[in-house]
GROMACS .gro file of C-alpha atoms in nm:
model
  334
    1MET     CA    1  17.367   6.430   4.113
    2LEU     CA    2  17.465   6.304   3.791
    3VAL     CA    3  17.725   6.605   3.636
    4GLY     CA    4  17.913   6.616   3.310
    5SER     CA    5  17.834   6.711   2.941
    6ASN     CA    6  17.523   6.666   2.751
    7SER     CA    7  17.538   6.630   2.353
    8VAL     CA    8  17.234   6.821   2.229
    9ALA     CA    9  17.141   6.850   1.852
   10ARG     CA   10  17.024   7.230   1.783
   11LEU     CA   11  16.899   7.374   1.463
   12ILE     CA   12  17.066   7.717   1.404
   13SER     CA   13  16.947   7.805   1.085
   14PRO     CA   14  16.720   7.644   0.822
   15ARG     CA   15  16.888   7.290   0.685
   16ARG     CA   16  17.147   7.294   0.944
   17LEU     CA   17  17.157   7.084   1.279
   18ILE     CA   18  17.455   7.086   1.500
   19LEU     CA   19  17.548   6.872   1.787
   20THR     CA   20  17.630   7.111   2.101
   21CYS     CA   21  17.819   7.010   2.427
   22ASP     CA   22  17.612   7.175   2.725
   23ALA     CA   23  17.726   7.134   3.060
   24LEU     CA   24  17.493   6.925   3.300
   25SER     CA   25  17.355   7.131   3.589
   26GLU     CA   26  17.469   7.029   3.919
   27ASP     CA   27  17.120   7.135   4.065
   28LEU     CA   28  16.772   6.948   3.963
   29PRO     CA   29  16.462   7.158   4.025
   30HIS     CA   30  16.237   6.996   4.329
   31ASP     CA   31  15.984   6.847   4.051
   32PHE     CA   32  16.171   6.738   3.780
   33VAL     CA   33  16.391   6.452   3.672
   34ARG     CA   34  16.693   6.374   3.458
   35ILE     CA   35  16.656   6.113   3.215
   36ARG     CA   36  16.925   5.950   2.988
   37ILE     CA   37  16.750   5.964   2.666
   38GLU     CA   38  16.792   5.644   2.472
   39PHE     CA   39  16.579   5.680   2.130
   40CYS     CA   40  16.397   5.925   1.990
   41GLY     CA   41  16.181   5.928   1.660
   42VAL     CA   42  16.169   6.184   1.379
   43CYS     CA   43  15.835   6.336   1.307
   44GLY     CA   44  15.712   6.541   1.039
   45THR     CA   45  15.705   6.823   1.232
   46ASP     CA   46  16.051   6.822   1.305
   47ARG     CA   47  16.126   6.809   0.951
   48SER     CA   48  15.883   7.145   0.922
   49PHE     CA   49  16.143   7.287   1.162
   50TYR     CA   50  16.437   7.169   0.983
   51LEU     CA   51  16.337   7.282   0.637
   52GLY     CA   52  16.246   7.653   0.760
   53HIS     CA   53  15.884   7.600   0.732
   54ARG     CA   54  15.836   7.733   1.096
   55ASP     CA   55  16.056   7.966   1.259
   56GLU     CA   56  16.046   8.007   1.631
   57GLY     CA   57  16.376   8.158   1.661
   58TYR     CA   58  16.711   7.988   1.633
   59PRO     CA   59  16.890   7.803   1.769
   60ILE     CA   60  16.651   7.535   1.901
   61SER     CA   61  16.661   7.174   1.994
   62LEU     CA   62  16.393   6.920   1.817
   63GLY     CA   63  16.255   6.569   1.871
   64HIS     CA   64  15.961   6.486   2.124
   65GLU     CA   65  15.903   6.113   2.056
   66HIS     CA   66  16.185   6.056   2.349
   67CYS     CA   67  16.210   5.779   2.569
   68GLY     CA   68  16.481   5.679   2.816
   69THR     CA   69  16.577   5.560   3.170
   70ILE     CA   70  16.561   5.828   3.481
   71VAL     CA   71  16.918   5.891   3.625
   72ALA     CA   72  16.840   6.152   3.912
   73VAL     CA   73  16.494   6.255   4.072
   74GLY     CA   74  16.421   6.585   4.241
   75ASP     CA   75  16.332   6.600   4.606
   76GLN     CA   76  15.970   6.648   4.556
   77VAL     CA   77  15.940   6.356   4.308
   78THR     CA   78  15.742   6.096   4.432
   79SER     CA   79  15.589   5.896   4.146
   80TYR     CA   80  15.903   5.783   3.978
   81GLN     CA   81  16.256   5.665   4.040
   82VAL     CA   82  16.633   5.628   3.927
   83GLY     CA   83  16.615   5.337   3.673
   84ASP     CA   84  16.242   5.373   3.561
   85PHE     CA   85  16.210   5.347   3.186
   86VAL     CA   86  15.970   5.635   3.068
   87ALA     CA   87  15.834   5.783   2.743
   88ILE     CA   88  15.756   6.161   2.743
   89ASP     CA   89  15.437   6.320   2.654
   90PRO     CA   90  15.572   6.659   2.518
   91ASN     CA   91  15.234   6.843   2.558
   92PHE     CA   92  15.199   7.031   2.887
   93ARG     CA   93  14.850   7.040   3.009
   94CYS     CA   94  14.809   7.274   3.304
   95GLY     CA   95  14.474   7.097   3.445
   96SER     CA   96  14.292   7.434   3.554
   97CYS     CA   97  14.236   7.654   3.256
   98TYR     CA   98  13.899   7.605   3.057
   99TYR     CA   99  14.008   7.392   2.803
  100CYS     CA  100  14.165   7.173   3.045
  101ARG     CA  101  13.853   7.148   3.243
  102LYS     CA  102  13.664   7.075   2.944
  103GLY     CA  103  13.875   6.765   2.859
  104ALA     CA  104  14.065   6.944   2.597
  105GLY     CA  105  14.430   6.942   2.775
  106HIS     CA  106  14.578   6.938   2.423
  107LEU     CA  107  14.439   7.293   2.386
  108CYS     CA  108  14.529   7.438   2.707
  109GLU     CA  109  14.609   7.798   2.736
  110ARG     CA  110  14.941   7.726   2.879
  111ALA     CA  111  15.067   7.486   2.646
  112THR     CA  112  15.356   7.663   2.537
  113VAL     CA  113  15.505   7.637   2.885
  114ASN     CA  114  15.819   7.433   2.874
  115TRP     CA  115  15.941   7.286   3.189
  116TYR     CA  116  16.250   7.099   3.036
  117SER     CA  117  16.600   7.173   2.941
  118ASN     CA  118  16.590   7.062   2.572
  119ARG     CA  119  16.427   6.820   2.355
  120GLY     CA  120  16.495   6.468   2.236
  121TYR     CA  121  16.789   6.461   2.045
  122ALA     CA  122  17.036   6.485   2.321
  123ASN     CA  123  17.186   6.229   2.557
  124PHE     CA  124  17.004   6.403   2.863
  125ILE     CA  125  16.704   6.590   2.962
  126ASP     CA  126  16.607   6.754   3.264
  127ILE     CA  127  16.220   6.792   3.276
  128GLN     CA  128  15.926   6.811   3.507
  129ALA     CA  129  15.761   6.501   3.618
  130SER     CA  130  15.415   6.553   3.488
  131TYR     CA  131  15.536   6.499   3.102
  132LEU     CA  132  15.634   6.131   3.200
  133LEU     CA  133  15.498   5.752   3.179
  134GLN     CA  134  15.634   5.450   3.308
  135LEU     CA  135  15.662   5.211   3.027
  136PRO     CA  136  15.645   4.819   3.051
  137GLU     CA  137  15.953   4.629   2.989
  138TYR     CA  138  15.976   4.582   2.624
  139ARG     CA  139  16.145   4.335   2.419
  140SER     CA  140  16.352   4.591   2.285
  141ARG     CA  141  16.379   4.947   2.432
  142HIS     CA  142  16.349   5.136   2.082
  143LEU     CA  143  15.981   5.076   2.134
  144GLY     CA  144  15.930   5.340   2.376
  145ALA     CA  145  15.978   5.594   2.118
  146LEU     CA  146  15.665   5.482   1.900
  147VAL     CA  147  15.467   5.557   2.207
  148GLU     CA  148  15.383   5.919   2.179
  149PRO     CA  149  15.316   5.930   1.805
  150LEU     CA  150  15.116   5.599   1.819
  151SER     CA  151  14.928   5.780   2.085
  152VAL     CA  152  14.842   6.025   1.825
  153ALA     CA  153  14.718   5.767   1.562
  154ILE     CA  154  14.519   5.599   1.830
  155ASN     CA  155  14.318   5.944   1.918
  156ALA     CA  156  14.281   5.992   1.553
  157THR     CA  157  14.122   5.657   1.521
  158GLU     CA  158  13.893   5.740   1.847
  159ILE     CA  159  13.795   6.050   1.702
  160SER     CA  160  13.701   5.898   1.361
  161ARG     CA  161  13.465   5.611   1.523
  162CYS     CA  162  13.602   5.387   1.205
  163THR     CA  163  13.457   5.047   1.175
  164LEU     CA  164  13.662   4.860   0.919
  165SER     CA  165  13.438   4.557   0.906
  166ASP     CA  166  13.173   4.792   0.772
  167GLU     CA  167  13.304   5.088   0.637
  168ALA     CA  168  13.542   5.152   0.352
  169THR     CA  169  13.862   5.289   0.491
  170LEU     CA  170  14.197   5.462   0.340
  171VAL     CA  171  14.503   5.592   0.490
  172LEU     CA  172  14.682   5.848   0.277
  173GLY     CA  173  15.035   5.853   0.339
  174VAL     CA  174  15.205   5.563   0.529
  175GLY     CA  175  15.546   5.737   0.674
  176GLY     CA  176  15.565   5.730   1.019
  177ILE     CA  177  15.200   5.853   1.136
  178GLY     CA  178  15.046   5.662   0.862
  179THR     CA  179  15.192   5.355   0.938
  180LEU     CA  180  15.107   5.363   1.291
  181LEU     CA  181  14.735   5.437   1.201
  182VAL     CA  182  14.730   5.121   0.998
  183PHE     CA  183  14.921   4.914   1.299
  184ASN     CA  184  14.636   5.029   1.523
  185LEU     CA  185  14.340   4.992   1.297
  186LEU     CA  186  14.444   4.636   1.212
  187GLU     CA  187  14.552   4.529   1.545
  188THR     CA  188  14.247   4.675   1.736
  189GLN     CA  189  13.967   4.553   1.483
  190ASP     CA  190  13.873   4.311   1.218
  191GLY     CA  191  13.852   4.401   0.850
  192GLU     CA  192  14.071   4.558   0.578
  193ILE     CA  193  14.206   4.885   0.499
  194TRP     CA  194  14.308   5.041   0.188
  195ILE     CA  195  14.639   5.232   0.183
  196TYR     CA  196  14.831   5.495  -0.048
  197ASP     CA  197  15.164   5.664  -0.084
  198ASN     CA  198  15.369   5.831  -0.349
  199GLU     CA  199  15.673   5.613  -0.229
  200HIS     CA  200  15.560   5.219  -0.305
  201HIS     CA  201  15.852   5.061  -0.081
  202LYS     CA  202  15.649   5.189   0.217
  203MET     CA  203  15.313   5.040   0.110
  204ALA     CA  204  15.508   4.719   0.037
  205GLY     CA  205  15.642   4.705   0.370
  206LEU     CA  206  15.297   4.727   0.542
  207LYS     CA  207  15.169   4.494   0.247
  208ASP     CA  208  15.408   4.220   0.353
  209LEU     CA  209  15.320   4.222   0.710
  210TYR     CA  210  14.960   4.240   0.656
  211PRO     CA  211  14.888   4.055   0.304
  212SER     CA  212  14.519   3.973   0.343
  213ARG     CA  213  14.404   4.267   0.493
  214ILE     CA  214  14.582   4.568   0.317
  215LYS     CA  215  14.477   4.659  -0.043
  216ILE     CA  216  14.709   4.886  -0.220
  217LEU     CA  217  14.489   5.170  -0.425
  218ASP     CA  218  14.581   5.236  -0.752
  219GLY     CA  219  14.597   5.605  -0.858
  220ALA     CA  220  14.375   5.523  -1.185
  221ASP     CA  221  14.111   5.344  -0.970
  222ASP     CA  222  13.816   5.591  -0.867
  223ARG     CA  223  13.650   5.435  -0.571
  224VAL     CA  224  13.552   5.665  -0.282
  225PHE     CA  225  13.559   5.555   0.079
  226SER     CA  226  13.341   5.635   0.411
  227VAL     CA  227  13.654   5.729   0.608
  228VAL     CA  228  13.993   5.867   0.488
  229PHE     CA  229  14.284   5.923   0.727
  230GLU     CA  230  14.493   6.224   0.560
  231ALA     CA  231  14.857   6.160   0.686
  232THR     CA  232  15.058   6.292   0.387
  233GLY     CA  233  15.192   6.608   0.560
  234SER     CA  234  15.114   6.818   0.224
  235SER     CA  235  14.798   7.035   0.089
  236ASP     CA  236  14.815   6.795  -0.203
  237GLY     CA  237  14.724   6.533   0.012
  238PHE     CA  238  14.443   6.690   0.170
  239VAL     CA  239  14.277   6.753  -0.178
  240HIS     CA  240  14.347   6.392  -0.269
  241GLY     CA  241  14.151   6.284   0.086
  242CYS     CA  242  13.862   6.527  -0.044
  243ALA     CA  243  13.850   6.360  -0.378
  244ARG     CA  244  13.835   6.001  -0.241
  245LEU     CA  245  13.553   6.113   0.032
  246ALA     CA  246  13.226   5.917  -0.015
  247LYS     CA  247  12.887   6.131   0.060
  248LEU     CA  248  12.862   6.190   0.430
  249GLY     CA  249  13.209   6.046   0.462
  250ARG     CA  250  13.484   6.135   0.744
  251LEU     CA  251  13.794   6.282   0.656
  252ILE     CA  252  14.047   6.281   0.952
  253VAL     CA  253  14.323   6.520   0.908
  254VAL     CA  254  14.646   6.411   1.083
  255SER     CA  255  14.858   6.601   0.873
  256ARG     CA  256  15.006   6.934   1.010
  257TYR     CA  257  15.028   7.192   0.724
  258HIS     CA  258  15.330   7.409   0.813
  259SER     CA  259  15.422   7.545   0.451
  260ASP     CA  260  15.119   7.504   0.272
  261GLU     CA  261  14.775   7.544   0.381
  262PRO     CA  262  14.536   7.349   0.183
  263ALA     CA  263  14.228   7.546   0.046
  264VAL     CA  264  13.864   7.362   0.060
  265PRO     CA  265  13.764   7.194  -0.290
  266ASP     CA  266  13.483   7.371  -0.463
  267ARG     CA  267  13.239   7.079  -0.485
  268LEU     CA  268  13.364   6.928  -0.148
  269PRO     CA  269  13.052   7.079   0.042
  270TRP     CA  270  12.809   6.921  -0.183
  271LYS     CA  271  12.913   6.577  -0.043
  272GLN     CA  272  12.824   6.687   0.319
  273PRO     CA  273  13.127   6.546   0.510
  274ASN     CA  274  13.260   6.575   0.825
  275ILE     CA  275  13.615   6.675   0.853
  276TYR     CA  276  13.817   6.654   1.183
  277PHE     CA  277  14.124   6.798   1.252
  278VAL     CA  278  14.340   6.581   1.511
  279HIS     CA  279  14.544   6.786   1.701
  280LEU     CA  280  14.852   6.601   1.911
  281ASN     CA  281  14.722   6.312   2.123
  282GLY     CA  282  14.393   6.478   2.245
  283ASN     CA  283  14.350   6.498   2.638
  284GLY     CA  284  14.631   6.242   2.677
  285GLU     CA  285  14.450   5.931   2.766
  286SER     CA  286  14.572   5.775   2.454
  287PHE     CA  287  14.938   5.782   2.590
  288PRO     CA  288  14.887   5.493   2.829
  289LYS     CA  289  14.696   5.315   2.577
  290ALA     CA  290  14.960   5.328   2.340
  291ALA     CA  291  15.217   5.186   2.565
  292GLY     CA  292  15.004   4.876   2.654
  293LEU     CA  293  14.961   4.820   2.256
  294MET     CA  294  15.278   4.855   2.185
  295LYS     CA  295  15.362   4.580   2.429
  296ARG     CA  296  15.095   4.358   2.324
  297ARG     CA  297  15.121   4.380   1.940
  298TRP     CA  298  15.413   4.559   1.785
  299GLY     CA  299  15.652   4.253   1.711
  300PRO     CA  300  15.965   4.151   1.543
  301ASP     CA  301  15.830   4.165   1.174
  302HIS     CA  302  15.707   4.538   1.256
  303ASP     CA  303  16.077   4.650   1.325
  304HIS     CA  304  16.160   4.610   0.948
  305LEU     CA  305  15.933   4.928   0.929
  306LEU     CA  306  16.229   5.131   1.086
  307SER     CA  307  16.568   5.276   1.053
  308PHE     CA  308  16.790   5.349   1.314
  309HIS     CA  309  17.069   5.643   1.293
  310SER     CA  310  17.326   5.780   1.559
  311LEU     CA  311  17.271   6.092   1.707
  312SER     CA  312  17.603   6.210   1.502
  313ASP     CA  313  17.419   6.168   1.197
  314VAL     CA  314  17.100   6.359   1.293
  315ASP     CA  315  17.156   6.619   1.016
  316GLU     CA  316  17.220   6.374   0.741
  317VAL     CA  317  16.890   6.201   0.857
  318PHE     CA  318  16.723   6.511   0.784
  319SER     CA  319  16.905   6.634   0.477
  320GLU     CA  320  16.870   6.287   0.316
  321TYR     CA  321  16.497   6.188   0.464
  322GLY     CA  322  16.323   6.156   0.135
  323SER     CA  323  16.583   5.890   0.022
  324LEU     CA  324  16.582   5.698   0.343
  325PRO     CA  325  16.360   5.390   0.255
  326ALA     CA  326  16.197   5.322   0.626
  327ASN     CA  327  15.840   5.410   0.697
  328LYS     CA  328  15.981   5.537   1.025
  329LYS     CA  329  16.303   5.691   1.140
  330ILE     CA  330  16.455   5.646   1.468
  331ILE     CA  331  16.771   5.827   1.658
  332THR     CA  332  16.958   5.615   1.876
  333MET     CA  333  17.149   5.783   2.129
  334GLU     CA  334  17.348   5.459   2.221
   0.00000   0.00000   0.00000
């Protein structure tokens, strides 16, 4: 068994992440594996914790878009072996509760069960094998950190029943999840898409990749859309999405509102809209789909949308989050 120390980033109070040094246990539970984490994406939910919008007690470890290599396996684990490259779906599904039996494992009654030692901003994690997905060999290992958020984007797209070739479609907010929504839509369908973000450089990065298929929405333009994906993370984005929605339109809310729950605008019911709130990656079926799509379609040019930061700089990444130019930030443990 691999023993030694483990650097783990822990939030000890709002706006204060520190690295702690934990001893790695000599004992691994029978159904667990130990993973050397290689990359972990930065999610808006992590930032909500960092800002103190969510308080589940301190200290807590953050990071749930992680991938890495298995370095040890418990004696009851048969599906994985040392050396496997895996991504981690952080959502526990018991498989037997009412919601799991209904095919809604993301709403599992035992979803708060955490069978792992820490989350993804760390060198190692001990975790039950049921959370894992073996990944293909990518051209670069950092693509594994995009699998979990892409699975959320795929789930949102499937819920939307969006058809780009027939429906005017808008993505509001092209940070990490919005960027992956655009990627999924354009790489799996024909047609064009509209995007809007307060930070124009994020729109420009996507426009450079898909110059003939992306249209940038002018704030003065009053057009409406049949399908609106709201991924801004703010209640203002929700209000904007409602305003942009056509009659009988579909608003797909991917944002998680942690500090400013939005109110429904007065006149919205007159449009008779359909509003869907996307929770995590659904029942998990989108997770392997995301792994395959990342292998087939994410090319070197897409990497220009990413920035990479060392684990030792994780507090600076969160404190300077708004000034970092990339659409998606990734912490590297290398």
